[in-house]
């Protein structure tokens, strides 16, 4: 390695978060977990990114009664360091 070459951090691949979490939700449904038992807990940044994600079909993301849902699973934004699907 050349001492004059700056060291750069590897950049993680950028994919659609919604696609990732839709896959997790569908896998949980196949495993027998009810939608009502699941909560998608997102960082504020991830929640913002999902809101602006043009890859999500309109029918998969809803905002009703002040609540965001992805594939009919309740989304809670904030309060976590890493976004995850809570299976209840």
PDB file of C-alpha atoms in Angstrom:
ATOM      1  CA  UNK A   1       0.000   0.000   0.000  1.00  0.00           C
ATOM      2  CA  UNK A   2       1.304   3.397  -0.959  1.00  0.00           C
ATOM      3  CA  UNK A   3       1.712   5.620   2.136  1.00  0.00           C
ATOM      4  CA  UNK A   4       0.403   8.575   0.129  1.00  0.00           C
ATOM      5  CA  UNK A   5      -2.832   6.784  -0.789  1.00  0.00           C
ATOM      6  CA  UNK A   6      -5.633   7.841   1.562  1.00  0.00           C
ATOM      7  CA  UNK A   7      -7.396   5.050   3.403  1.00  0.00           C
ATOM      8  CA  UNK A   8     -11.102   4.910   2.592  1.00  0.00           C
ATOM      9  CA  UNK A   9     -13.817   3.089   4.432  1.00  0.00           C
ATOM     10  CA  UNK A  10     -15.723   0.529   2.402  1.00  0.00           C
ATOM     11  CA  UNK A  11     -19.111   1.779   1.352  1.00  0.00           C
ATOM     12  CA  UNK A  12     -21.937  -0.660   2.114  1.00  0.00           C
ATOM     13  CA  UNK A  13     -24.115  -1.522  -0.876  1.00  0.00           C
ATOM     14  CA  UNK A  14     -27.137   0.729  -1.137  1.00  0.00           C
ATOM     15  CA  UNK A  15     -30.287  -1.146  -1.780  1.00  0.00           C
ATOM     16  CA  UNK A  16     -33.859  -0.370  -1.069  1.00  0.00           C
ATOM     17  CA  UNK A  17     -34.573  -0.685   2.640  1.00  0.00           C
ATOM     18  CA  UNK A  18     -38.195  -1.282   1.811  1.00  0.00           C
ATOM     19  CA  UNK A  19     -37.246  -4.269  -0.349  1.00  0.00           C
ATOM     20  CA  UNK A  20     -35.145  -5.682   2.486  1.00  0.00           C
ATOM     21  CA  UNK A  21     -37.890  -5.283   5.079  1.00  0.00           C
ATOM     22  CA  UNK A  22     -40.638  -6.495   2.729  1.00  0.00           C
ATOM     23  CA  UNK A  23     -38.631  -9.697   2.346  1.00  0.00           C
ATOM     24  CA  UNK A  24     -38.296 -10.027   6.118  1.00  0.00           C
ATOM     25  CA  UNK A  25     -42.021  -9.423   6.626  1.00  0.00           C
ATOM     26  CA  UNK A  26     -42.958 -11.997   3.996  1.00  0.00           C
ATOM     27  CA  UNK A  27     -40.563 -14.550   5.546  1.00  0.00           C
ATOM     28  CA  UNK A  28     -42.113 -13.948   8.979  1.00  0.00           C
ATOM     29  CA  UNK A  29     -45.602 -14.390   7.538  1.00  0.00           C
ATOM     30  CA  UNK A  30     -44.541 -17.710   5.983  1.00  0.00           C
ATOM     31  CA  UNK A  31     -43.164 -18.743   9.389  1.00  0.00           C
ATOM     32  CA  UNK A  32     -46.612 -18.127  10.900  1.00  0.00           C
ATOM     33  CA  UNK A  33     -46.126 -14.717  12.543  1.00  0.00           C
ATOM     34  CA  UNK A  34     -49.249 -12.529  12.400  1.00  0.00           C
ATOM     35  CA  UNK A  35     -48.945  -9.023  10.913  1.00  0.00           C
ATOM     36  CA  UNK A  36     -50.508  -7.548  14.035  1.00  0.00           C
ATOM     37  CA  UNK A  37     -47.704  -9.026  16.176  1.00  0.00           C
ATOM     38  CA  UNK A  38     -44.954  -7.427  14.056  1.00  0.00           C
ATOM     39  CA  UNK A  39     -43.541  -3.930  14.420  1.00  0.00           C
ATOM     40  CA  UNK A  40     -40.999  -2.447  12.060  1.00  0.00           C
ATOM     41  CA  UNK A  41     -38.716  -0.317  14.233  1.00  0.00           C
ATOM     42  CA  UNK A  42     -36.745   2.136  12.117  1.00  0.00           C
ATOM     43  CA  UNK A  43     -34.124   4.756  12.777  1.00  0.00           C
ATOM     44  CA  UNK A  44     -35.368   8.234  11.905  1.00  0.00           C
ATOM     45  CA  UNK A  45     -33.085   8.265   8.864  1.00  0.00           C
ATOM     46  CA  UNK A  46     -34.338   4.898   7.590  1.00  0.00           C
ATOM     47  CA  UNK A  47     -37.964   5.947   8.098  1.00  0.00           C
ATOM     48  CA  UNK A  48     -37.306   9.091   6.068  1.00  0.00           C
ATOM     49  CA  UNK A  49     -35.602   7.064   3.333  1.00  0.00           C
ATOM     50  CA  UNK A  50     -38.510   4.633   3.117  1.00  0.00           C
ATOM     51  CA  UNK A  51     -41.006   7.505   2.855  1.00  0.00           C
ATOM     52  CA  UNK A  52     -39.095   8.802  -0.180  1.00  0.00           C
ATOM     53  CA  UNK A  53     -38.355   5.405  -1.762  1.00  0.00           C
ATOM     54  CA  UNK A  54     -39.757   5.402  -5.291  1.00  0.00           C
ATOM     55  CA  UNK A  55     -39.358   1.605  -5.526  1.00  0.00           C
ATOM     56  CA  UNK A  56     -42.218   0.900  -3.102  1.00  0.00           C
ATOM     57  CA  UNK A  57     -45.561   0.142  -4.751  1.00  0.00           C
ATOM     58  CA  UNK A  58     -48.215   2.587  -3.580  1.00  0.00           C
ATOM     59  CA  UNK A  59     -50.356  -0.216  -2.123  1.00  0.00           C
ATOM     60  CA  UNK A  60     -47.466  -1.434   0.104  1.00  0.00           C
ATOM     61  CA  UNK A  61     -46.914   1.808   2.042  1.00  0.00           C
ATOM     62  CA  UNK A  62     -49.746   3.563   3.846  1.00  0.00           C
ATOM     63  CA  UNK A  63     -50.194   6.547   6.133  1.00  0.00           C
ATOM     64  CA  UNK A  64     -53.505   6.263   7.934  1.00  0.00           C
ATOM     65  CA  UNK A  65     -54.525   7.764  11.255  1.00  0.00           C
ATOM     66  CA  UNK A  66     -51.069   9.266  11.786  1.00  0.00           C
ATOM     67  CA  UNK A  67     -49.470   5.838  11.478  1.00  0.00           C
ATOM     68  CA  UNK A  68     -47.098   4.570   8.808  1.00  0.00           C
ATOM     69  CA  UNK A  69     -47.425   0.934   7.702  1.00  0.00           C
ATOM     70  CA  UNK A  70     -45.352  -1.173   5.343  1.00  0.00           C
ATOM     71  CA  UNK A  71     -47.223  -4.229   4.010  1.00  0.00           C
ATOM     72  CA  UNK A  72     -49.798  -3.545   6.735  1.00  0.00           C
ATOM     73  CA  UNK A  73     -47.123  -3.817   9.461  1.00  0.00           C
ATOM     74  CA  UNK A  74     -46.926  -0.895  11.884  1.00  0.00           C
ATOM     75  CA  UNK A  75     -43.799   1.249  11.539  1.00  0.00           C
ATOM     76  CA  UNK A  76     -42.316   3.023  14.566  1.00  0.00           C
ATOM     77  CA  UNK A  77     -39.704   5.646  13.744  1.00  0.00           C
ATOM     78  CA  UNK A  78     -36.979   6.558  16.233  1.00  0.00           C
ATOM     79  CA  UNK A  79     -35.782   5.109  19.493  1.00  0.00           C
ATOM     80  CA  UNK A  80     -33.476   2.499  17.913  1.00  0.00           C
ATOM     81  CA  UNK A  81     -29.848   2.582  16.769  1.00  0.00           C
ATOM     82  CA  UNK A  82     -30.386  -0.053  14.072  1.00  0.00           C
ATOM     83  CA  UNK A  83     -33.574  -0.658  12.107  1.00  0.00           C
ATOM     84  CA  UNK A  84     -35.137  -4.076  12.624  1.00  0.00           C
ATOM     85  CA  UNK A  85     -38.321  -6.056  12.317  1.00  0.00           C
ATOM     86  CA  UNK A  86     -39.674  -6.918  15.777  1.00  0.00           C
ATOM     87  CA  UNK A  87     -41.692 -10.121  15.617  1.00  0.00           C
ATOM     88  CA  UNK A  88     -43.487  -9.427  18.876  1.00  0.00           C
TER      89      UNK A  88
END
